CSV table of C-alpha atoms in Angstrom, one decimal:
chain,number,residue,atom,x,y,z
A,1,UNK,CA,0.0,0.0,0.0
A,2,UNK,CA,1.4,3.4,-1.0
A,3,UNK,CA,1.5,6.3,1.4
A,4,UNK,CA,-0.6,8.8,-0.7
A,5,UNK,CA,-3.1,9.1,2.1
A,6,UNK,CA,-0.5,10.9,4.2
A,7,UNK,CA,-0.7,13.9,1.9
A,8,UNK,CA,-4.5,14.4,2.3
A,9,UNK,CA,-6.7,15.3,5.2
A,10,UNK,CA,-8.9,12.7,6.9
A,11,UNK,CA,-12.0,14.2,5.3
A,12,UNK,CA,-10.5,13.9,1.8
A,13,UNK,CA,-9.5,10.3,2.4
A,14,UNK,CA,-12.9,9.5,3.8
A,15,UNK,CA,-14.6,11.1,0.8
A,16,UNK,CA,-12.5,9.1,-1.6
A,17,UNK,CA,-13.1,5.9,0.2
A,18,UNK,CA,-16.9,6.6,0.1
A,19,UNK,CA,-16.7,7.2,-3.6
A,20,UNK,CA,-14.8,3.9,-4.0
A,21,UNK,CA,-17.5,2.0,-2.1
A,22,UNK,CA,-20.2,3.5,-4.2
A,23,UNK,CA,-18.4,2.5,-7.4
A,24,UNK,CA,-18.0,-1.1,-6.1
A,25,UNK,CA,-21.8,-1.3,-5.9
A,26,UNK,CA,-22.2,-0.5,-9.6
A,27,UNK,CA,-19.7,-3.1,-10.5
A,28,UNK,CA,-19.5,-3.7,-14.3
A,29,UNK,CA,-21.1,-0.4,-15.2
A,30,UNK,CA,-17.8,1.4,-14.7
A,31,UNK,CA,-14.6,-0.3,-15.6
A,32,UNK,CA,-11.3,1.3,-15.0
A,33,UNK,CA,-8.0,0.3,-16.5
A,34,UNK,CA,-5.3,1.8,-14.1
A,35,UNK,CA,-2.4,0.6,-16.1
A,36,UNK,CA,-3.4,2.9,-19.0
A,37,UNK,CA,-2.9,5.9,-16.8
A,38,UNK,CA,0.8,5.2,-16.4
A,39,UNK,CA,1.2,5.2,-20.2
A,40,UNK,CA,-0.5,8.5,-20.6
A,41,UNK,CA,-3.5,6.8,-22.2
A,42,UNK,CA,-6.0,7.6,-19.5
A,43,UNK,CA,-9.3,8.4,-21.3
A,44,UNK,CA,-11.5,11.4,-20.5
A,45,UNK,CA,-13.0,11.2,-17.0
A,46,UNK,CA,-16.7,12.1,-17.1
A,47,UNK,CA,-17.4,12.4,-13.4
A,48,UNK,CA,-15.7,13.1,-10.1
A,49,UNK,CA,-17.0,9.8,-8.8
A,50,UNK,CA,-15.0,8.0,-11.6
A,51,UNK,CA,-11.8,10.0,-10.8
A,52,UNK,CA,-12.1,9.2,-7.1
A,53,UNK,CA,-12.5,5.5,-7.9
A,54,UNK,CA,-9.6,5.4,-10.3
A,55,UNK,CA,-7.4,7.1,-7.7
A,56,UNK,CA,-8.1,4.5,-5.1
A,57,UNK,CA,-7.9,1.5,-7.5
A,58,UNK,CA,-4.5,2.7,-8.7
A,59,UNK,CA,-3.3,2.8,-5.2
A,60,UNK,CA,-4.3,-0.8,-4.7
A,61,UNK,CA,-2.1,-1.7,-7.7
A,62,UNK,CA,0.9,-0.5,-5.8
A,63,UNK,CA,1.5,2.7,-7.6
A,64,UNK,CA,3.2,5.7,-6.0
A,65,UNK,CA,1.5,8.9,-5.0
A,66,UNK,CA,3.4,10.9,-7.7
A,67,UNK,CA,1.9,8.7,-10.4
A,68,UNK,CA,-1.7,8.9,-9.3
A,69,UNK,CA,-2.1,12.3,-7.5
A,70,UNK,CA,-2.9,14.2,-10.8
A,71,UNK,CA,-5.9,12.0,-11.3
A,72,UNK,CA,-7.8,13.7,-8.5
A,73,UNK,CA,-7.3,17.4,-8.0
A,74,UNK,CA,-8.3,19.7,-5.3
A,75,UNK,CA,-10.9,21.1,-7.8
A,76,UNK,CA,-12.5,17.7,-8.1
A,77,UNK,CA,-12.9,17.5,-4.3
A,78,UNK,CA,-14.5,21.0,-4.3
A,79,UNK,CA,-16.8,19.8,-7.0
A,80,UNK,CA,-17.7,16.8,-4.9
A,81,UNK,CA,-18.6,19.1,-2.0
A,82,UNK,CA,-20.6,21.4,-4.2
A,83,UNK,CA,-22.5,18.4,-5.7
A,84,UNK,CA,-23.7,17.4,-2.2
A,85,UNK,CA,-21.3,14.5,-1.6
A,86,UNK,CA,-20.1,13.6,1.8
A,87,UNK,CA,-17.8,16.4,3.1
A,88,UNK,CA,-17.0,15.1,6.6
A,89,UNK,CA,-19.4,17.5,8.4
A,90,UNK,CA,-21.0,15.9,11.4
A,91,UNK,CA,-23.6,18.0,13.4
A,92,UNK,CA,-22.5,18.6,16.9
A,93,UNK,CA,-24.4,17.2,19.9
A,94,UNK,CA,-26.5,20.3,20.5
A,95,UNK,CA,-27.8,20.3,16.9
A,96,UNK,CA,-28.6,16.6,17.0
A,97,UNK,CA,-30.5,17.1,20.3
A,98,UNK,CA,-32.4,20.0,18.8
A,99,UNK,CA,-33.3,17.9,15.7
A,100,UNK,CA,-34.4,15.0,17.8
A,101,UNK,CA,-36.5,17.3,20.0
A,102,UNK,CA,-38.2,18.8,16.9
A,103,UNK,CA,-38.8,15.3,15.4
A,104,UNK,CA,-40.3,13.9,18.7
A,105,UNK,CA,-42.4,17.0,19.3
A,106,UNK,CA,-43.8,17.0,15.7
A,107,UNK,CA,-44.7,13.4,15.9
A,108,UNK,CA,-45.8,13.4,19.6
A,109,UNK,CA,-48.3,16.2,19.6
A,110,UNK,CA,-50.8,14.7,17.2
A,111,UNK,CA,-50.5,11.3,19.0
A,112,UNK,CA,-51.2,12.9,22.4
A,113,UNK,CA,-54.2,14.9,21.0
A,114,UNK,CA,-55.7,11.8,19.4
A,115,UNK,CA,-55.1,9.7,22.6
A,116,UNK,CA,-56.7,12.4,24.8
A,117,UNK,CA,-59.8,12.6,22.6
A,118,UNK,CA,-60.0,8.8,22.7
A,119,UNK,CA,-59.8,8.7,26.5
A,120,UNK,CA,-62.2,11.6,27.0
A,121,UNK,CA,-64.8,9.6,25.1
A,122,UNK,CA,-64.9,7.2,28.0
A,123,UNK,CA,-65.1,9.7,30.8
A,124,UNK,CA,-68.6,9.5,32.4
A,125,UNK,CA,-70.7,12.6,31.9
A,126,UNK,CA,-70.9,14.9,35.0
A,127,UNK,CA,-74.0,16.6,36.1
A,128,UNK,CA,-73.8,20.3,36.5
A,129,UNK,CA,-75.5,23.1,38.4
A,130,UNK,CA,-74.4,25.9,40.7
A,131,UNK,CA,-74.4,25.8,44.5
A,132,UNK,CA,-78.1,26.7,44.8
A,133,UNK,CA,-81.4,25.2,43.6
A,134,UNK,CA,-82.4,25.4,40.0
A,135,UNK,CA,-86.1,25.2,38.9
A,136,UNK,CA,-87.0,22.1,37.0
A,137,UNK,CA,-88.6,22.6,33.6
A,138,UNK,CA,-91.0,20.7,31.5
A,139,UNK,CA,-90.5,19.8,27.8
A,140,UNK,CA,-90.9,23.4,26.9
A,141,UNK,CA,-88.8,24.7,29.7
A,142,UNK,CA,-91.6,26.0,31.8
A,143,UNK,CA,-91.5,25.6,35.6
A,144,UNK,CA,-93.2,22.5,37.0
A,145,UNK,CA,-95.6,23.0,39.9
A,146,UNK,CA,-95.6,20.4,42.6
A,147,UNK,CA,-99.3,20.4,42.9
A,148,UNK,CA,-99.9,19.7,39.2
A,149,UNK,CA,-97.2,17.0,39.3
A,150,UNK,CA,-98.8,15.2,42.1
A,151,UNK,CA,-102.2,15.3,40.4
A,152,UNK,CA,-100.9,13.9,37.1
A,153,UNK,CA,-98.6,11.2,38.4
A,154,UNK,CA,-99.1,7.9,40.3
A,155,UNK,CA,-96.9,6.4,43.0
A,156,UNK,CA,-93.5,5.2,41.7
A,157,UNK,CA,-94.0,7.0,38.3
A,158,UNK,CA,-90.8,8.4,36.8
A,159,UNK,CA,-90.7,11.2,34.3
A,160,UNK,CA,-88.0,13.4,32.9
A,161,UNK,CA,-87.6,17.1,33.6
A,162,UNK,CA,-85.0,19.7,32.6
A,163,UNK,CA,-82.7,19.8,35.6
A,164,UNK,CA,-79.2,21.1,36.4
A,165,UNK,CA,-77.6,22.7,33.3
A,166,UNK,CA,-80.5,21.6,31.3
A,167,UNK,CA,-79.7,17.9,31.7
A,168,UNK,CA,-82.6,15.4,31.8
A,169,UNK,CA,-83.3,14.2,35.3
A,170,UNK,CA,-85.9,11.6,36.5
A,171,UNK,CA,-88.3,12.7,39.2
A,172,UNK,CA,-89.7,9.8,41.2
A,173,UNK,CA,-93.3,10.2,42.4
A,174,UNK,CA,-94.7,9.1,45.8
A,175,UNK,CA,-98.4,9.0,46.7
A,176,UNK,CA,-98.5,12.7,47.7
A,177,UNK,CA,-95.1,14.2,46.7
A,178,UNK,CA,-91.8,13.2,45.0
A,179,UNK,CA,-88.7,11.6,46.4
A,180,UNK,CA,-86.0,13.8,47.8
A,181,UNK,CA,-83.6,12.9,45.1
A,182,UNK,CA,-83.6,13.0,41.3
A,183,UNK,CA,-81.6,10.8,38.9
A,184,UNK,CA,-79.5,12.0,35.9
A,185,UNK,CA,-80.8,9.9,33.0
A,186,UNK,CA,-77.4,9.8,31.2
A,187,UNK,CA,-75.7,6.4,31.2
A,188,UNK,CA,-72.3,6.3,32.8
A,189,UNK,CA,-70.9,4.1,30.0
A,190,UNK,CA,-71.1,6.2,26.8
A,191,UNK,CA,-73.7,8.8,27.6
A,192,UNK,CA,-77.0,7.4,26.2
A,193,UNK,CA,-80.2,8.5,27.8
A,194,UNK,CA,-81.5,5.6,29.9
A,195,UNK,CA,-85.3,4.9,29.7
A,196,UNK,CA,-87.3,3.5,32.7
A,197,UNK,CA,-88.6,0.0,32.1
A,198,UNK,CA,-91.6,-0.3,34.3
A,199,UNK,CA,-92.1,-4.0,33.7
A,200,UNK,CA,-88.5,-4.9,34.8
A,201,UNK,CA,-88.5,-2.2,37.5
A,202,UNK,CA,-85.1,-1.0,36.1
A,203,UNK,CA,-83.5,1.6,34.0
A,204,UNK,CA,-82.3,-0.3,30.9
A,205,UNK,CA,-79.8,1.4,28.5
A,206,UNK,CA,-80.7,0.6,24.9
A,207,UNK,CA,-77.2,1.2,23.6
A,208,UNK,CA,-75.1,-1.5,25.3
A,209,UNK,CA,-77.4,-3.2,27.8
A,210,UNK,CA,-76.3,-1.5,31.1
A,211,UNK,CA,-79.0,-1.7,33.8
A,212,UNK,CA,-79.7,0.3,37.0
A,213,UNK,CA,-82.1,-0.5,39.8
A,214,UNK,CA,-85.1,1.7,40.8
A,215,UNK,CA,-82.8,4.1,42.6
A,216,UNK,CA,-80.2,4.4,39.8
A,217,UNK,CA,-77.6,2.0,41.2
A,218,UNK,CA,-75.8,0.1,38.5
A,219,UNK,CA,-76.5,-3.6,38.6
A,220,UNK,CA,-75.2,-4.6,35.2
A,221,UNK,CA,-72.4,-3.4,33.0
A,222,UNK,CA,-70.7,-2.3,30.9
A,223,UNK,CA,-71.6,0.9,32.8
A,224,UNK,CA,-69.0,1.4,35.6
A,225,UNK,CA,-70.9,3.8,37.8
A,226,UNK,CA,-74.4,4.5,39.2
A,227,UNK,CA,-76.5,7.3,37.8
A,228,UNK,CA,-75.7,10.7,39.3
A,229,UNK,CA,-77.9,12.1,42.0
A,230,UNK,CA,-79.4,15.6,42.7
A,231,UNK,CA,-81.5,16.9,45.5
A,232,UNK,CA,-85.2,17.8,45.0
A,233,UNK,CA,-86.9,20.7,46.7
A,234,UNK,CA,-89.6,23.4,46.0
A,235,UNK,CA,-89.3,27.1,45.3
A,236,UNK,CA,-92.5,29.0,45.5
A,237,UNK,CA,-94.5,25.9,44.9
A,238,UNK,CA,-92.4,24.8,41.9
A,239,UNK,CA,-90.1,21.8,41.7
A,240,UNK,CA,-86.3,22.5,41.9
A,241,UNK,CA,-83.1,20.6,41.9
A,242,UNK,CA,-79.8,21.3,43.6
A,243,UNK,CA,-76.4,19.5,43.4
A,244,UNK,CA,-75.8,16.4,45.5
A,245,UNK,CA,-72.4,16.8,47.2
A,246,UNK,CA,-72.6,14.4,50.1
A,247,UNK,CA,-72.1,10.7,50.3
A,248,UNK,CA,-74.0,8.5,47.8
A,249,UNK,CA,-76.5,6.6,50.0
A,250,UNK,CA,-76.7,3.8,47.5
A,251,UNK,CA,-73.0,2.9,47.6
A,252,UNK,CA,-71.7,4.6,50.8
A,253,UNK,CA,-69.0,6.3,48.8
A,254,UNK,CA,-68.3,9.9,47.8
A,255,UNK,CA,-70.1,11.0,44.7
A,256,UNK,CA,-68.1,10.4,41.5
A,257,UNK,CA,-69.9,13.3,39.8
A,258,UNK,CA,-68.4,16.0,42.0
C-alpha cells in the first residue's frame, strides 16, 4: 500500500473511500484500467466519482502517489462538496439534540391529542349546576308546579324534567309528593339517555345493555358507575333541583360526579 493518504486530510481520504465504495456497488457499469494511466493513455473522465474510484484503484495496484495524484485534483474535491457528496461534516451534539426534539415533538403532539380525545370519550358525563337550587322545567322549559305534578302522576312514576344545566333528570313520584332525590338519566358508559322499564322495574340502557335499579344504582355493565344524583326541593311551589355533594346513599361512597 502506498503512502498517498498521508498527503491528504482525513476528510478527503474518507470522501475518496466513500466514492470507491459507491463505485463497487455499480460493478461492471464502470470499468477502469489503471495501467493505461501510467502510459499517458487515460481516457477522459466524465465524473468526479470515476476520478475518485480510479485514484483508489491505482493505489491498490501498488502505484506511488506521484503517479496517481494528478488523477484527483483539489478542484475535483471541491466539485464533490458542491455536488452534495459527503464532506466530513457531522452535526454537533447540540444540533442533534435539537433535531431530535423537533422530530419527537412534531410526531408526539398529534398522537397525544388523538389519545386524549379517545380517553375523553370514556369519561362519564358529569351533572352540572351551581351551588343553589335550580327550577325544574317541562318539555318546553316551563316551571313544573308540585301540585300539578302530584295530580298527574301515580306512586312510583318516573318522568324526565329539565334539571341542572338543562340535563334530563328523572323525578320519582310518591303517593302525595316526590322523592327527595332525582336521577340524571345519562348512562355512565357512553352517555346514552336511559329509559325507565316499568315491567322490569329497572333503568335499561338501549345502547349497550347497562342496567340500573329503581334508585339508579348500577346492577349490570358495561356501565362502571351508578346514575348521578341531585336533591329535589320546592321554590314558591315549583319543583327545583340542587347539586348532591354528600355521600352516595346507594354505595356509601363519595359521589363520583363532584
